Amino acid sequence: MSSQVKKNLGVLTSGGDAPGMNAAVRAVIRTALEKNVNVFAIYEGYQGMVDGGDRIVACDWDSVGGILQRGGTKIGTARCQAFQTRDGRRKAALNLLKHEINSLVVIGGDGSLTGANVFCQEWPELLKELLDAGDISNEIASSCAQLKAVGLPASIDNDLYGSDMSIGTDTALHRITEAVDAISTTAASHQRTFVVEVMGRNCGYLALMSALASSADWVFIPEMPPPYDNWEEKMCSVLKAGRDSGRRDTIVIVAEGAIDRHGNPVQSNYVKQILEERLNEDVRVTILGHVQRGGSPSAYDRTLATLLGHSAVEYLTSENTENETMLMGMRGNNSKPAPLMECVNISHSVADSIKNGDYEKAMQLRGNVFIDNYNTLHTLMKVRSPKASHDTQASNQSLRIAIMNCDAAAPGMNTAARAAVRHGIDCGHTFLGIEHGFRGFIEGKIRELDWLSVRGWATIGGSELGTSRKIPKGGEFYAIARHIEKFEIDAILIIGGWSGYQTAYNFFQQRENYPAFNIPILCIPASIDNNLPGSEYSIGCDTALNNIIEAMDKIKQSAVATNRCIVVEVMGYYCGYLAMMSGIATGAERVYIHEEGVTLKNLQKDISYLMDSFRHGKRLGLIICNEKAHPVYNTNFIRDLLTEEGKKLFTVRRSILGHLQQGGDPTPMDRINATRLAIQGIKYLIENYKKDKPFAQFMGLKGGQVNFWNLSKFPDLTDKEFNRASDIWWWNIRNIASILA
Ligand code: ATP
């Protein structure tokens, strides 16, 4: 560990561009300025560093205004041959020293980050050479004796070890799923097969996750080629079975670097030729190419980039920096530094394992979540339920599992239901769909769900089962108990929000009065509000967040020309998650949430700050209010206050986003989380089923892991007055939002 005299900081983007790079640059520059560190943008990556001159530009707060939502990178990126040479790096060092820059944040892929490490290691020698040559003074040489750098992973491929996600990957998945969803409709119309090629030379992340998110029929990834030689035959038989069962569209996803088990490339055109020759299919190939890199970053990428950029500067300006170059990655929902070269080397060893045919090792290096998702996809790709299953044979019992949605519809509920039903049937169990939540349970609206009845559910929003907020009471318990007996229900799976959890808890409490309730109950979190205990993410909240930021981007665009302040109200009930996260992802000036409260004193302060900003040239103000932020100081009150106080400087408009937040097809992240939770939930249910000892649990995602909690803990883990989890994991993030705005 060492501390050094902190001087000036440079930030650059390098290698291939990735959506979210702008958000990272903005966070780096504004966090540095907030800490009184001079900060310079280095244009065109390492090329700008080698060229110097007007490519290294001092930044102020406004230099990065209005870029958060833009794709690509405003400061440019490049691949620079000169920086690969020592002479080039010497020029780069001199150019940095001209501005006394001795800290760097490099945003890019493994190549760019390796370059940063080489540069830091060489720095003392380069400095000496420059000093000996008289190019720099003794003073500069001693004040900038060390160069410290932090790398931020930015690559749509998600091929960097050390961060669960790289900046740009989630957006690329958005582009791919949008394209595959669109292709699926035309494929279904003509009963065609589409072979879709996605990026990823040594990394199958995009192919695997997009196949999972779009319920593709077959996928090729470099890490795990088909484990047999006659894969063509096997693929054709699975796809034919799909057609025979009535499937109208067939989608095969091929990673750019897909190979067979001998390392020979599996090319899209070859797959097309096989399917045409052997199945007589009408096959089209779509190579998605650079579309995957483009467009506005997703909510997740904006937030990820913002948090990593902020943490990188926090790290570089802290007293406890390591001597080596670090990678700032997101691990288990926390930004953490890790030795950069260790991460790069492990990333490279995946490629080496693939080259050496050691696919098991390649998969292991990708981690458990990747392996889980691979196995999940293979379960779901089966066309029909197998006649007998290993799990049923092992446990020798076939369960009748009731599945239902509760509370408001959340995008991804259908995805979860489909995954649960298919995995459960695959294990030999029977599924009963309860319509319209507990209202349908009381009325006995219960039907069997077979393998094909959930076809097409993976990608559509809303709730095909129907949902309701009904919380049963009194005699309704009796009706439900009777239906449990009548339909011989062995276990209940609830995919839903607060009212579902509350009812499950009530069932658990009423077990002595209603013996029929003595069956396993499992709740899977699905709520756009993201207010449930035991989970950092509920199914649906990512889609809602993306709906919000898309709407806000448009609102901002409409307002910027007219000196306007917009007050936007978002959902969330008493939970400020959507408000806070959309505030970070859109760069709102102020976010009002119920957890924090709204006071007149704060409103006065915020208004005078806003007026000051408009006086100094600001053209747009964005204020976000949670729908229940305050009973009196609510959205209308804030609009009226701003209108009156700011009338000489700006106009004010109010926008209540309403139900558009709940609608739409689920985002890739919601589809992936829904599938993962549902499969893990069903596994848990089957493995822990005991007739005489029924569990009652809810589950969730924490730090990237799936966790289970006893329903008896529900009251302890919640703030019942306001229907929200008492542990607010995103609480600290709100400081970052206010710093950067
Ligand atoms: P992507 O994942 O999009 O390919 P990347 O950052 O890996 O992004 P590269 O082309 O490998 O892209 O590297 C970008 C730039 O980083 C190179 O053009 C070069 O200037 C610099 N760089 C890469 N490797 C090194 C190295 N070993 N030494 C010095 N500089 C390097």
XYZ file of N, CA and C and ligand atoms in Angstrom, residues 14-17 46-47 78-85 89 108-116 118-119 154-157 159 201 293, ligand 1:
130
model
N -10.971 3.400 -24.813
C -10.046 2.781 -25.772
C -10.601 1.451 -26.260
N -10.115 1.006 -27.430
C -10.580 -0.264 -28.008
C -11.948 -0.077 -28.657
N -12.716 -1.151 -28.738
C -14.058 -1.054 -29.339
C -14.974 -0.241 -28.435
N -15.866 0.546 -29.035
C -16.767 1.354 -28.199
C -17.828 0.451 -27.562
N -5.597 5.892 -26.666
C -4.143 6.054 -26.504
C -3.555 6.919 -27.621
N -4.225 6.954 -28.771
C -3.728 7.786 -29.870
C -3.659 9.244 -29.428
N -10.013 4.576 -30.062
C -9.197 4.149 -31.211
C -8.382 2.935 -30.814
N -7.872 2.257 -31.821
C -6.837 1.245 -31.579
C -5.547 1.905 -32.043
N -4.554 1.914 -31.185
C -3.360 2.727 -31.461
C -2.104 1.866 -31.518
N -1.560 1.766 -32.708
C -0.343 0.966 -32.907
C 0.837 1.588 -32.158
N 0.921 2.924 -32.226
C 2.082 3.613 -31.648
C 2.215 3.322 -30.156
N 1.103 3.187 -29.460
C 1.157 2.969 -28.012
C 1.700 1.582 -27.673
N 1.708 0.710 -28.662
C 2.248 -0.641 -28.437
C 3.775 -0.601 -28.438
N 4.347 0.546 -28.879
C 5.817 0.666 -28.911
C 6.283 1.520 -27.733
N 4.895 5.148 -26.153
C 4.517 5.332 -24.744
C 5.332 6.464 -24.106
N -12.112 0.401 -21.156
C -11.971 -0.379 -22.388
C -11.930 -1.874 -22.127
N -11.507 -2.623 -23.139
C -11.435 -4.073 -23.032
C -10.077 -4.539 -22.523
N -9.835 -5.840 -22.595
C -8.614 -6.390 -21.994
C -7.342 -5.796 -22.590
N -7.349 -5.511 -23.908
C -6.170 -4.931 -24.554
C -5.868 -3.561 -23.976
N -6.870 -2.735 -23.896
C -6.681 -1.368 -23.389
C -6.200 -1.393 -21.938
N -6.745 -2.314 -21.155
C -6.375 -2.363 -19.739
C -4.957 -2.908 -19.591
N -4.578 -3.856 -20.460
C -3.198 -4.356 -20.441
C -2.243 -3.210 -20.774
N -2.639 -2.398 -21.750
C -1.818 -1.235 -22.127
C -1.595 -0.324 -20.925
N -2.652 -0.121 -20.126
C -2.536 0.745 -18.943
C -1.535 0.159 -17.954
N 1.015 -1.947 -18.618
C 2.373 -1.841 -19.178
C 2.898 -0.424 -18.936
N 2.061 0.546 -19.204
C 2.427 1.961 -19.083
C 2.797 2.316 -17.636
N -15.035 -2.400 -20.130
C -16.066 -1.970 -21.092
C -15.894 -2.809 -22.347
N -16.825 -3.712 -22.544
C -16.751 -4.598 -23.699
C -18.097 -5.273 -23.822
N -18.688 -5.228 -24.994
C -20.018 -5.819 -25.081
C -19.981 -7.334 -24.898
N -18.795 -7.946 -25.124
C -18.695 -9.415 -25.044
C -18.812 -9.960 -23.623
N -16.250 -10.436 -21.577
C -15.216 -11.474 -21.535
C -14.146 -11.194 -20.496
N -16.022 -13.626 -29.843
C -15.040 -14.520 -30.470
C -14.598 -15.651 -29.548
N -23.486 -3.079 -30.952
C -22.708 -2.085 -30.207
C -23.448 -0.769 -30.042
P -12.115 -4.811 -27.479
O -12.579 -5.741 -26.395
O -13.185 -4.007 -28.080
O -11.213 -5.449 -28.510
P -9.689 -3.851 -26.327
O -9.392 -2.786 -25.328
O -9.332 -5.237 -25.933
O -11.211 -3.707 -26.717
P -7.519 -3.769 -28.227
O -7.533 -3.423 -29.681
O -7.000 -5.079 -27.829
O -8.995 -3.477 -27.713
O -6.620 -2.667 -27.467
C -6.877 -1.265 -27.626
C -5.584 -0.509 -27.599
O -4.921 -0.720 -26.352
C -4.563 -0.949 -28.631
O -4.802 -0.387 -29.890
C -3.286 -0.432 -28.032
O -3.146 0.935 -28.267
C -3.505 -0.653 -26.537
N -2.886 -1.940 -26.133
C -3.396 -3.168 -26.220
N -2.537 -4.091 -25.763
C -1.423 -3.417 -25.393
C -0.155 -3.793 -24.847
N 0.124 -5.046 -24.569
N 0.712 -2.809 -24.604
C 0.440 -1.531 -24.856
N -0.726 -1.125 -25.374
C -1.650 -2.036 -25.630
